[in-house]
């Protein structure tokens, strides 16, 4: 098992640090050019469409979702533990400058997300019962209507079911169980039972129930996290100029903090920012198009602009709040890393026991108490991770239906609930690494199809 873990970990590092980083960055830049910077030209339009369709009581239709419900479901999947733990890990490893590169990749990722939503809308189908079906499998087969396309679609569907529907939900439940046990003293298995009951009630209610939950849960959890973060930033208001200064300073001279040569340090800062940013906003991964395909809108372009805002909310707002909380308390003023240098950085981290999983707790505790820090992060992670479980399960369900038909959904839902409960019982590093592996394997067939259908995307953007 240890050898398998080492092999999967090595494969993940090579995929994320080299192949997928360049592939997804290149895809974002390519669609930015082909759409004539749609994320800039249509940014205001996207916000207008989001708030124009905003409702906590959206339409209840078996044939699709409102535009806001689709966005809420997509954001539910995007905003997970990565927005707290992932961002903290990127800062700890690559320094505050990693956040700058997260912003950069989010900018280009908005164009990729636009492309995914447009293609999902253009290639969706309606079955004999009037139900809508769409997502990457459908535009993959549209791009390659032959054996190659069938192979790519099956590859994507299998990877999605394993990564998001099963193992992904398992690791998210693990985060909930661990943090709630630490904060409230409730045993993780008990938390697991509660999660299974809540998730099962939502899963078995179908698409309409998922949409009704996410349209209420997503705005609420975002406001809770932002409000709590704002309180911390007010307490550290005198450190905010330095905080932003460190982000820009160490984006280009990270060796002054994290050590090593200029080239190696810059590679670390950039790769951490890009990698964590990409797998936080999920642009290019092929997950969120499942939701955007079901939106009832007048044109694919409309939902494309809404999808862009999802990336912006995930990275520029929620993930940035995590960054500001951590940097303003840990890296400035009297923070433990405020006076660290390339020679002392790693030593201070080790001596202070700073890790990606406790960085935000320590940051919050620095302006309150350890108990408050643990409780705040536990509650936020509970909402973030649970919303991701809902979104990811839904995406896996769509691909299960694509491969095996409607009768397979019940068996898939039961299997997903079992995996959720198992996630609160064990913490297996191999499971986390395998989830990352299949997560990354989703990207390859998705990006190939996006490139093949780029003309359709450019045509939609050109009309505006």
CSV table of C-alpha atoms in Angstrom, one decimal:
chain,number,residue,atom,x,y,z
A,1,UNK,CA,0.0,0.0,0.0
A,2,UNK,CA,2.9,2.4,0.8
A,3,UNK,CA,4.4,1.7,-2.6
A,4,UNK,CA,1.1,2.3,-4.3
A,5,UNK,CA,0.7,5.5,-2.4
A,6,UNK,CA,4.1,6.7,-3.4
A,7,UNK,CA,3.4,5.8,-7.1
A,8,UNK,CA,0.1,7.6,-7.2
A,9,UNK,CA,1.5,10.6,-5.4
A,10,UNK,CA,4.4,10.9,-7.9
A,11,UNK,CA,2.0,10.6,-10.8
A,12,UNK,CA,-0.2,13.3,-9.3
A,13,UNK,CA,2.7,15.7,-8.8
A,14,UNK,CA,3.9,15.2,-12.4
A,15,UNK,CA,0.4,15.6,-13.8
A,16,UNK,CA,-0.5,18.7,-11.8
A,17,UNK,CA,2.9,20.5,-11.8
A,18,UNK,CA,3.6,20.0,-15.5
A,19,UNK,CA,1.1,18.5,-17.9
A,20,UNK,CA,-2.2,19.8,-16.5
A,21,UNK,CA,-0.9,23.1,-15.3
A,22,UNK,CA,0.4,24.0,-18.8
A,23,UNK,CA,-2.7,22.4,-20.4
A,24,UNK,CA,-5.2,24.3,-18.4
A,25,UNK,CA,-3.3,27.6,-18.5
A,26,UNK,CA,-3.0,27.2,-22.2
A,27,UNK,CA,-6.7,26.5,-22.6
A,28,UNK,CA,-7.6,29.6,-20.6
A,29,UNK,CA,-5.3,31.8,-22.6
A,30,UNK,CA,-6.5,30.3,-25.9
A,31,UNK,CA,-10.2,30.9,-25.2
A,32,UNK,CA,-9.4,34.4,-23.8
A,33,UNK,CA,-8.0,35.2,-27.3
A,34,UNK,CA,-10.6,33.4,-29.3
A,35,UNK,CA,-13.5,35.0,-27.4
A,36,UNK,CA,-11.8,38.5,-27.5
A,37,UNK,CA,-11.5,38.6,-23.7
A,38,UNK,CA,-15.1,37.7,-23.1
A,39,UNK,CA,-14.4,37.8,-19.3
A,40,UNK,CA,-13.7,41.5,-19.6
A,41,UNK,CA,-16.3,42.5,-22.3
A,42,UNK,CA,-19.1,40.6,-20.7
A,43,UNK,CA,-18.2,40.8,-17.0
A,44,UNK,CA,-20.9,43.3,-16.2
A,45,UNK,CA,-23.4,41.4,-18.2
A,46,UNK,CA,-22.6,38.3,-16.2
A,47,UNK,CA,-23.2,40.0,-12.9
A,48,UNK,CA,-26.5,41.5,-14.2
A,49,UNK,CA,-27.7,38.1,-15.2
A,50,UNK,CA,-26.8,36.6,-11.8
A,51,UNK,CA,-28.6,39.2,-9.8
A,52,UNK,CA,-31.4,39.4,-12.4
A,53,UNK,CA,-32.1,35.7,-11.8
A,54,UNK,CA,-31.4,35.8,-8.1
A,55,UNK,CA,-34.0,34.0,-6.0
A,56,UNK,CA,-34.2,31.8,-3.0
A,57,UNK,CA,-37.3,30.3,-4.4
A,58,UNK,CA,-36.5,29.5,-8.0
A,59,UNK,CA,-38.6,27.6,-10.5
A,60,UNK,CA,-39.5,24.0,-9.8
A,61,UNK,CA,-39.3,22.4,-13.2
A,62,UNK,CA,-38.5,18.7,-14.0
A,63,UNK,CA,-37.0,19.9,-17.4
A,64,UNK,CA,-34.3,22.1,-16.1
A,65,UNK,CA,-33.1,24.7,-13.7
A,66,UNK,CA,-33.2,28.5,-13.5
A,67,UNK,CA,-30.0,30.2,-14.4
A,68,UNK,CA,-29.3,31.1,-10.7
A,69,UNK,CA,-30.0,27.5,-9.6
A,70,UNK,CA,-27.5,26.2,-12.1
A,71,UNK,CA,-24.9,28.7,-10.9
A,72,UNK,CA,-25.6,27.8,-7.3
A,73,UNK,CA,-25.2,24.1,-8.0
A,74,UNK,CA,-21.9,24.8,-9.8
A,75,UNK,CA,-20.6,27.0,-7.0
A,76,UNK,CA,-21.7,24.4,-4.4
A,77,UNK,CA,-19.2,22.1,-6.1
A,78,UNK,CA,-16.5,24.7,-6.6
A,79,UNK,CA,-16.5,26.1,-3.1
A,80,UNK,CA,-15.2,23.3,-0.9
A,81,UNK,CA,-12.4,22.5,1.5
A,82,UNK,CA,-9.9,23.7,-1.1
A,83,UNK,CA,-11.0,27.3,-0.5
A,84,UNK,CA,-9.7,27.0,3.1
A,85,UNK,CA,-7.2,24.1,3.2
A,86,UNK,CA,-6.1,24.4,-0.4
A,87,UNK,CA,-5.5,28.1,-0.2
A,88,UNK,CA,-3.7,27.8,3.1
A,89,UNK,CA,-1.4,25.1,1.7
A,90,UNK,CA,-0.6,27.2,-1.4
A,91,UNK,CA,0.4,30.2,0.8
A,92,UNK,CA,2.4,28.0,3.2
A,93,UNK,CA,4.4,26.3,0.4
A,94,UNK,CA,4.6,29.1,-2.1
A,95,UNK,CA,4.4,32.2,0.1
A,96,UNK,CA,1.8,35.0,-0.1
A,97,UNK,CA,2.8,35.5,-3.8
A,98,UNK,CA,1.0,32.3,-4.7
A,99,UNK,CA,-2.3,34.2,-4.3
A,100,UNK,CA,-1.3,36.6,-7.1
A,101,UNK,CA,-0.9,33.6,-9.5
A,102,UNK,CA,-4.3,32.3,-8.3
A,103,UNK,CA,-5.8,35.6,-9.4
A,104,UNK,CA,-4.1,35.3,-12.8
A,105,UNK,CA,-5.3,31.8,-13.5
A,106,UNK,CA,-8.8,32.6,-12.4
A,107,UNK,CA,-8.8,35.5,-14.9
A,108,UNK,CA,-8.0,33.1,-17.8
A,109,UNK,CA,-10.2,30.3,-16.2
A,110,UNK,CA,-13.2,32.5,-16.6
A,111,UNK,CA,-12.9,32.2,-20.4
A,112,UNK,CA,-12.6,28.4,-20.1
A,113,UNK,CA,-15.6,28.2,-17.9
A,114,UNK,CA,-17.5,30.4,-20.4
A,115,UNK,CA,-16.6,27.9,-23.1
A,116,UNK,CA,-17.7,24.9,-21.1
A,117,UNK,CA,-21.1,26.4,-20.3
A,118,UNK,CA,-21.7,27.4,-23.9
A,119,UNK,CA,-20.9,24.0,-25.2
A,120,UNK,CA,-22.9,22.3,-22.6
A,121,UNK,CA,-25.9,24.4,-23.6
A,122,UNK,CA,-25.4,23.9,-27.3
A,123,UNK,CA,-25.0,20.1,-27.2
A,124,UNK,CA,-27.6,19.1,-24.5
A,125,UNK,CA,-30.5,16.8,-25.5
A,126,UNK,CA,-34.1,16.3,-24.4
A,127,UNK,CA,-35.3,12.8,-23.9
A,128,UNK,CA,-38.8,11.4,-24.7
A,129,UNK,CA,-40.1,12.4,-21.3
A,130,UNK,CA,-39.0,16.0,-21.8
A,131,UNK,CA,-36.0,15.8,-19.4
A,132,UNK,CA,-32.8,17.7,-20.2
A,133,UNK,CA,-29.4,15.9,-20.3
A,134,UNK,CA,-26.1,17.5,-20.9
A,135,UNK,CA,-22.5,17.9,-19.9
A,136,UNK,CA,-19.0,17.1,-21.1
A,137,UNK,CA,-19.9,13.6,-22.3
A,138,UNK,CA,-22.4,15.1,-24.7
A,139,UNK,CA,-20.1,17.7,-26.2
A,140,UNK,CA,-17.2,15.2,-26.3
A,141,UNK,CA,-19.4,13.0,-28.5
A,142,UNK,CA,-20.5,16.0,-30.6
A,143,UNK,CA,-16.8,16.9,-31.2
A,144,UNK,CA,-15.9,13.3,-32.1
A,145,UNK,CA,-18.9,11.4,-33.4
A,146,UNK,CA,-16.9,8.1,-33.8
A,147,UNK,CA,-15.2,5.4,-31.7
A,148,UNK,CA,-12.7,7.9,-30.4
A,149,UNK,CA,-15.4,10.1,-29.1
A,150,UNK,CA,-17.1,7.2,-27.4
A,151,UNK,CA,-13.9,6.2,-25.7
A,152,UNK,CA,-13.2,9.8,-24.5
A,153,UNK,CA,-16.8,10.1,-23.2
A,154,UNK,CA,-16.7,6.8,-21.3
A,155,UNK,CA,-13.2,7.8,-19.9
A,156,UNK,CA,-14.6,11.1,-18.7
A,157,UNK,CA,-17.8,9.5,-17.2
A,158,UNK,CA,-15.9,6.8,-15.3
A,159,UNK,CA,-13.4,9.2,-13.9
A,160,UNK,CA,-16.2,11.6,-12.8
A,161,UNK,CA,-18.1,8.9,-11.0
A,162,UNK,CA,-15.1,7.7,-9.1
A,163,UNK,CA,-13.5,11.1,-8.5
A,164,UNK,CA,-16.5,13.2,-7.6
A,165,UNK,CA,-19.4,10.9,-6.9
A,166,UNK,CA,-17.6,8.4,-4.7
A,167,UNK,CA,-14.1,9.2,-3.5
A,168,UNK,CA,-14.6,13.0,-3.7
A,169,UNK,CA,-17.6,12.8,-1.4
A,170,UNK,CA,-15.7,10.5,0.9
A,171,UNK,CA,-12.8,12.9,1.4
A,172,UNK,CA,-15.2,15.9,1.9
A,173,UNK,CA,-17.0,13.9,4.6
A,174,UNK,CA,-13.6,13.2,6.2
A,175,UNK,CA,-12.9,16.9,6.5
A,176,UNK,CA,-16.4,17.5,8.1
A,177,UNK,CA,-16.0,14.6,10.6
A,178,UNK,CA,-12.4,15.6,11.6
A,179,UNK,CA,-13.1,19.3,12.1
A,180,UNK,CA,-16.4,18.9,13.9
A,181,UNK,CA,-14.9,16.3,16.3
A,182,UNK,CA,-12.0,18.7,17.1
A,183,UNK,CA,-14.3,21.7,17.6
A,184,UNK,CA,-17.4,20.2,19.2
A,185,UNK,CA,-16.2,16.9,20.6
A,186,UNK,CA,-18.8,14.9,18.7
A,187,UNK,CA,-17.4,11.6,17.5
A,188,UNK,CA,-16.7,11.5,13.7
A,189,UNK,CA,-18.9,8.4,13.2
A,190,UNK,CA,-21.9,10.2,14.7
A,191,UNK,CA,-21.2,13.1,12.4
A,192,UNK,CA,-21.1,10.6,9.5
A,193,UNK,CA,-24.5,9.3,10.3
A,194,UNK,CA,-26.0,12.8,10.3
A,195,UNK,CA,-24.3,13.6,7.0
A,196,UNK,CA,-25.7,10.4,5.4
A,197,UNK,CA,-29.2,11.2,6.6
A,198,UNK,CA,-29.1,14.8,5.3
A,199,UNK,CA,-27.4,13.9,2.1
A,200,UNK,CA,-29.7,10.9,1.4
A,201,UNK,CA,-32.8,13.1,1.8
A,202,UNK,CA,-31.4,15.5,-0.8
A,203,UNK,CA,-30.0,12.9,-3.2
A,204,UNK,CA,-33.3,11.0,-3.3
A,205,UNK,CA,-35.3,14.1,-4.0
A,206,UNK,CA,-33.8,14.5,-7.5
A,207,UNK,CA,-32.6,17.5,-9.4
A,208,UNK,CA,-35.4,19.8,-8.1
A,209,UNK,CA,-34.5,19.2,-4.5
A,210,UNK,CA,-30.8,19.6,-5.1
A,211,UNK,CA,-31.5,22.9,-6.8
A,212,UNK,CA,-33.7,24.2,-4.0
A,213,UNK,CA,-31.1,23.3,-1.4
A,214,UNK,CA,-28.1,24.9,-3.3
A,215,UNK,CA,-29.9,28.1,-4.1
A,216,UNK,CA,-30.4,28.7,-0.4
A,217,UNK,CA,-27.2,27.1,1.0
A,218,UNK,CA,-24.7,28.7,-1.3
A,219,UNK,CA,-25.6,32.4,-0.6
A,220,UNK,CA,-25.9,31.6,3.1
A,221,UNK,CA,-22.5,29.9,3.5
A,222,UNK,CA,-20.8,32.5,1.4
A,223,UNK,CA,-22.2,35.4,3.5
A,224,UNK,CA,-21.3,33.6,6.8
A,225,UNK,CA,-17.7,33.1,5.7
A,226,UNK,CA,-17.3,36.6,4.3
A,227,UNK,CA,-18.9,38.2,7.4
A,228,UNK,CA,-16.6,36.3,9.7
A,229,UNK,CA,-13.6,37.1,7.6
A,230,UNK,CA,-14.5,40.8,7.5
A,231,UNK,CA,-14.5,40.9,11.3
A,232,UNK,CA,-11.0,39.5,11.3
A,233,UNK,CA,-9.8,42.0,8.7
A,234,UNK,CA,-11.3,44.9,10.7
A,235,UNK,CA,-9.3,43.7,13.7
A,236,UNK,CA,-6.2,43.7,11.5
A,237,UNK,CA,-7.0,46.7,9.4
A,238,UNK,CA,-3.7,48.3,10.1
A,239,UNK,CA,-2.0,45.3,8.5
A,240,UNK,CA,-4.0,45.2,5.2
A,241,UNK,CA,-1.6,47.5,3.2
A,242,UNK,CA,1.3,45.3,4.1
A,243,UNK,CA,-0.8,42.2,3.3
A,244,UNK,CA,-1.5,43.3,-0.3
A,245,UNK,CA,2.1,44.5,-0.5
A,246,UNK,CA,3.4,41.0,0.4
A,247,UNK,CA,1.1,39.3,-2.2
A,248,UNK,CA,2.6,41.4,-5.0
A,249,UNK,CA,6.2,41.5,-3.6
A,250,UNK,CA,6.5,37.7,-3.2
A,251,UNK,CA,4.7,37.0,-6.5
A,252,UNK,CA,8.0,38.0,-8.2
A,253,UNK,CA,10.6,37.6,-5.5
A,254,UNK,CA,9.5,34.6,-3.5
A,255,UNK,CA,13.1,33.4,-2.8
A,256,UNK,CA,13.3,36.2,-0.1
A,257,UNK,CA,10.8,34.3,2.0
A,258,UNK,CA,10.6,30.6,1.1
A,259,UNK,CA,14.3,30.3,0.3
A,260,UNK,CA,16.2,28.6,-2.5
A,261,UNK,CA,17.3,30.0,-5.8
A,262,UNK,CA,15.2,32.6,-7.6
A,263,UNK,CA,14.2,30.2,-10.3
A,264,UNK,CA,13.2,27.4,-8.0
A,265,UNK,CA,11.3,29.7,-5.6
A,266,UNK,CA,9.4,31.4,-8.4
A,267,UNK,CA,8.5,28.0,-9.9
A,268,UNK,CA,7.1,27.0,-6.5
A,269,UNK,CA,5.1,30.2,-6.0
A,270,UNK,CA,3.7,30.1,-9.5
A,271,UNK,CA,2.9,26.3,-9.5
A,272,UNK,CA,1.2,26.5,-6.1
A,273,UNK,CA,-0.9,29.4,-7.1
A,274,UNK,CA,-1.8,28.0,-10.5
A,275,UNK,CA,-2.4,24.4,-9.3
A,276,UNK,CA,-4.5,25.4,-6.3
A,277,UNK,CA,-6.4,28.0,-8.3
A,278,UNK,CA,-7.3,25.6,-11.1
A,279,UNK,CA,-8.6,22.9,-8.8
A,280,UNK,CA,-10.5,25.3,-6.7
A,281,UNK,CA,-12.5,27.1,-9.4
A,282,UNK,CA,-12.5,23.8,-11.5
A,283,UNK,CA,-12.4,25.7,-14.8
A,284,UNK,CA,-11.5,23.2,-17.5
A,285,UNK,CA,-12.1,20.1,-15.3
A,286,UNK,CA,-15.5,19.5,-16.7
A,287,UNK,CA,-17.5,19.4,-13.5
A,288,UNK,CA,-19.6,22.6,-13.6
A,289,UNK,CA,-20.9,22.2,-17.2
A,290,UNK,CA,-23.2,19.5,-15.9
A,291,UNK,CA,-25.2,22.2,-14.0
A,292,UNK,CA,-25.0,24.9,-16.6
A,293,UNK,CA,-26.3,22.5,-19.3
A,294,UNK,CA,-29.6,22.3,-17.5
A,295,UNK,CA,-30.2,26.1,-17.2
A,296,UNK,CA,-33.3,27.4,-18.9
A,297,UNK,CA,-31.9,30.5,-20.7
A,298,UNK,CA,-32.5,32.2,-24.0
A,299,UNK,CA,-29.1,31.6,-25.4
A,300,UNK,CA,-25.9,29.6,-24.5
A,301,UNK,CA,-24.0,32.9,-24.3
A,302,UNK,CA,-26.2,34.0,-21.3
A,303,UNK,CA,-25.3,31.0,-19.2
A,304,UNK,CA,-21.7,31.3,-20.3
A,305,UNK,CA,-21.5,34.7,-18.7
A,306,UNK,CA,-23.1,33.4,-15.6
A,307,UNK,CA,-20.5,30.6,-15.4
A,308,UNK,CA,-17.7,33.1,-15.6
A,309,UNK,CA,-19.1,34.8,-12.4
A,310,UNK,CA,-18.9,31.4,-10.7
A,311,UNK,CA,-15.1,31.3,-11.2
A,312,UNK,CA,-14.8,34.9,-10.0
A,313,UNK,CA,-16.9,34.3,-6.8
A,314,UNK,CA,-14.9,31.1,-6.0
A,315,UNK,CA,-11.4,32.6,-6.4
A,316,UNK,CA,-11.6,36.4,-6.3
A,317,UNK,CA,-14.0,36.6,-3.4
A,318,UNK,CA,-14.1,33.5,-1.2
A,319,UNK,CA,-10.6,32.1,-1.7
A,320,UNK,CA,-9.1,35.6,-1.5
A,321,UNK,CA,-10.9,36.1,1.8
A,322,UNK,CA,-9.0,33.0,3.1
A,323,UNK,CA,-5.7,34.5,1.8
A,324,UNK,CA,-6.3,37.9,3.4
A,325,UNK,CA,-7.2,36.3,6.8
A,326,UNK,CA,-4.1,34.1,6.8
A,327,UNK,CA,-1.6,36.7,5.5
A,328,UNK,CA,-2.8,39.6,7.6
A,329,UNK,CA,-2.5,37.5,10.8
A,330,UNK,CA,0.3,35.1,10.1
A,331,UNK,CA,2.7,37.0,7.9
A,332,UNK,CA,2.3,40.6,9.2
A,333,UNK,CA,2.6,42.5,12.5
A,334,UNK,CA,3.3,40.1,15.3
A,335,UNK,CA,2.4,37.0,13.3
A,336,UNK,CA,4.7,33.9,13.6
A,337,UNK,CA,6.0,34.3,10.0
A,338,UNK,CA,6.1,38.1,10.0
A,339,UNK,CA,9.9,38.3,10.2
A,340,UNK,CA,10.8,34.9,8.6
A,341,UNK,CA,13.4,34.8,5.9
A,342,UNK,CA,14.6,32.2,3.4
A,343,UNK,CA,16.9,30.8,6.1
A,344,UNK,CA,14.3,30.6,8.9
A,345,UNK,CA,11.0,30.1,7.1
A,346,UNK,CA,10.8,26.3,7.1
A,347,UNK,CA,12.2,26.1,10.6
A,348,UNK,CA,9.6,28.5,12.0
A,349,UNK,CA,6.8,26.6,10.3
A,350,UNK,CA,8.0,23.3,11.8
A,351,UNK,CA,8.5,24.8,15.3
A,352,UNK,CA,5.1,26.5,15.3
A,353,UNK,CA,3.3,23.5,14.0
A,354,UNK,CA,1.8,25.4,11.1
A,355,UNK,CA,0.0,23.2,8.6
A,356,UNK,CA,-2.4,23.8,5.8
A,357,UNK,CA,-5.2,22.2,7.9
A,358,UNK,CA,-4.7,24.5,11.0
A,359,UNK,CA,-3.5,27.8,9.4
A,360,UNK,CA,-7.0,29.4,9.3
A,361,UNK,CA,-7.8,28.2,12.8
A,362,UNK,CA,-4.6,29.8,14.1
A,363,UNK,CA,-5.3,33.0,12.1
A,364,UNK,CA,-8.8,33.3,13.6
A,365,UNK,CA,-7.6,32.5,17.1
A,366,UNK,CA,-5.0,35.2,16.9
A,367,UNK,CA,-7.8,37.8,17.1
A,368,UNK,CA,-10.1,35.8,19.3
A,369,UNK,CA,-9.5,32.5,21.1
A,370,UNK,CA,-8.5,29.0,20.0
A,371,UNK,CA,-12.0,27.7,20.7
A,372,UNK,CA,-13.6,30.4,18.5
A,373,UNK,CA,-11.1,29.7,15.7
A,374,UNK,CA,-11.9,26.0,15.8
A,375,UNK,CA,-15.6,26.5,15.8
A,376,UNK,CA,-15.6,29.1,13.1
A,377,UNK,CA,-13.5,27.0,10.7
A,378,UNK,CA,-15.5,23.8,11.6
A,379,UNK,CA,-18.9,25.5,10.8
A,380,UNK,CA,-17.5,27.0,7.5
A,381,UNK,CA,-15.9,23.7,6.5
A,382,UNK,CA,-19.2,21.9,7.3
A,383,UNK,CA,-21.1,24.1,4.8
A,384,UNK,CA,-18.4,24.2,2.2
A,385,UNK,CA,-17.7,20.5,2.2
A,386,UNK,CA,-21.4,19.5,2.4
A,387,UNK,CA,-22.3,21.7,-0.5
A,388,UNK,CA,-19.5,20.1,-2.5
A,389,UNK,CA,-20.9,16.7,-1.6
A,390,UNK,CA,-24.3,17.7,-3.0
A,391,UNK,CA,-22.8,19.2,-6.2
A,392,UNK,CA,-20.3,16.4,-6.9
A,393,UNK,CA,-22.9,13.7,-6.2
A,394,UNK,CA,-25.2,15.3,-8.7
A,395,UNK,CA,-22.5,15.4,-11.4
A,396,UNK,CA,-21.6,11.8,-10.8
A,397,UNK,CA,-25.3,10.9,-11.0
A,398,UNK,CA,-25.5,12.5,-14.5
A,399,UNK,CA,-22.6,10.4,-15.7
A,400,UNK,CA,-23.9,7.2,-14.1
A,401,UNK,CA,-27.2,7.8,-16.0
A,402,UNK,CA,-25.2,8.4,-19.2
A,403,UNK,CA,-23.3,5.1,-18.9
A,404,UNK,CA,-25.9,2.7,-17.3
A,405,UNK,CA,-29.3,4.4,-17.6
A,406,UNK,CA,-31.9,5.5,-15.1
A,407,UNK,CA,-32.2,2.2,-13.2
A,408,UNK,CA,-28.6,2.6,-12.0
A,409,UNK,CA,-29.2,5.8,-10.1
A,410,UNK,CA,-30.6,4.1,-7.0
A,411,UNK,CA,-27.5,1.8,-6.7
A,412,UNK,CA,-25.2,4.8,-7.3
A,413,UNK,CA,-26.9,6.9,-4.6
A,414,UNK,CA,-26.6,4.0,-2.1
A,415,UNK,CA,-22.9,3.5,-2.9
A,416,UNK,CA,-22.3,7.3,-2.5
A,417,UNK,CA,-23.9,7.3,0.9
A,418,UNK,CA,-21.7,4.3,2.0
A,419,UNK,CA,-18.6,6.2,0.8
A,420,UNK,CA,-19.7,9.3,2.7
A,421,UNK,CA,-20.0,7.4,5.9
A,422,UNK,CA,-16.7,5.6,5.4
A,423,UNK,CA,-15.0,9.0,4.9
A,424,UNK,CA,-15.8,9.9,8.5
A,425,UNK,CA,-14.3,6.6,9.8
A,426,UNK,CA,-10.9,6.6,8.3
A,427,UNK,CA,-8.3,9.0,7.0
A,428,UNK,CA,-6.5,7.2,4.2
A,429,UNK,CA,-3.9,9.3,2.3
A,430,UNK,CA,-4.2,6.8,-0.6
A,431,UNK,CA,-7.9,7.7,-1.0
A,432,UNK,CA,-7.1,11.4,-1.1
A,433,UNK,CA,-4.4,10.8,-3.7
A,434,UNK,CA,-6.6,8.5,-5.8
A,435,UNK,CA,-9.3,11.2,-5.7
A,436,UNK,CA,-6.8,13.8,-7.0
A,437,UNK,CA,-5.7,11.3,-9.7
A,438,UNK,CA,-9.2,10.7,-11.1
A,439,UNK,CA,-9.9,14.4,-10.7
A,440,UNK,CA,-7.0,15.2,-13.0
A,441,UNK,CA,-8.0,12.4,-15.4
A,442,UNK,CA,-11.3,14.2,-16.0
A,443,UNK,CA,-9.4,17.1,-17.5
A,444,UNK,CA,-7.8,15.4,-20.5
A,445,UNK,CA,-10.9,14.3,-22.5
A,446,UNK,CA,-12.7,17.5,-21.5
A,447,UNK,CA,-9.9,19.8,-22.7
A,448,UNK,CA,-9.5,17.9,-26.0
A,449,UNK,CA,-13.2,18.4,-26.7
A,450,UNK,CA,-13.1,22.1,-25.8
A,451,UNK,CA,-10.2,22.6,-28.2
A,452,UNK,CA,-12.0,20.7,-31.0
A,453,UNK,CA,-15.2,22.8,-30.5
A,454,UNK,CA,-13.5,26.2,-30.0
A,455,UNK,CA,-15.1,27.5,-33.2
A,456,UNK,CA,-18.6,27.1,-31.7
A,457,UNK,CA,-17.5,29.0,-28.6
A,458,UNK,CA,-15.9,31.8,-30.6
A,459,UNK,CA,-19.1,32.2,-32.7
A,460,UNK,CA,-21.2,32.6,-29.5
A,461,UNK,CA,-18.9,35.2,-28.1
A,462,UNK,CA,-18.6,37.1,-31.4
A,463,UNK,CA,-22.3,37.8,-31.6
A,464,UNK,CA,-22.1,39.9,-28.4
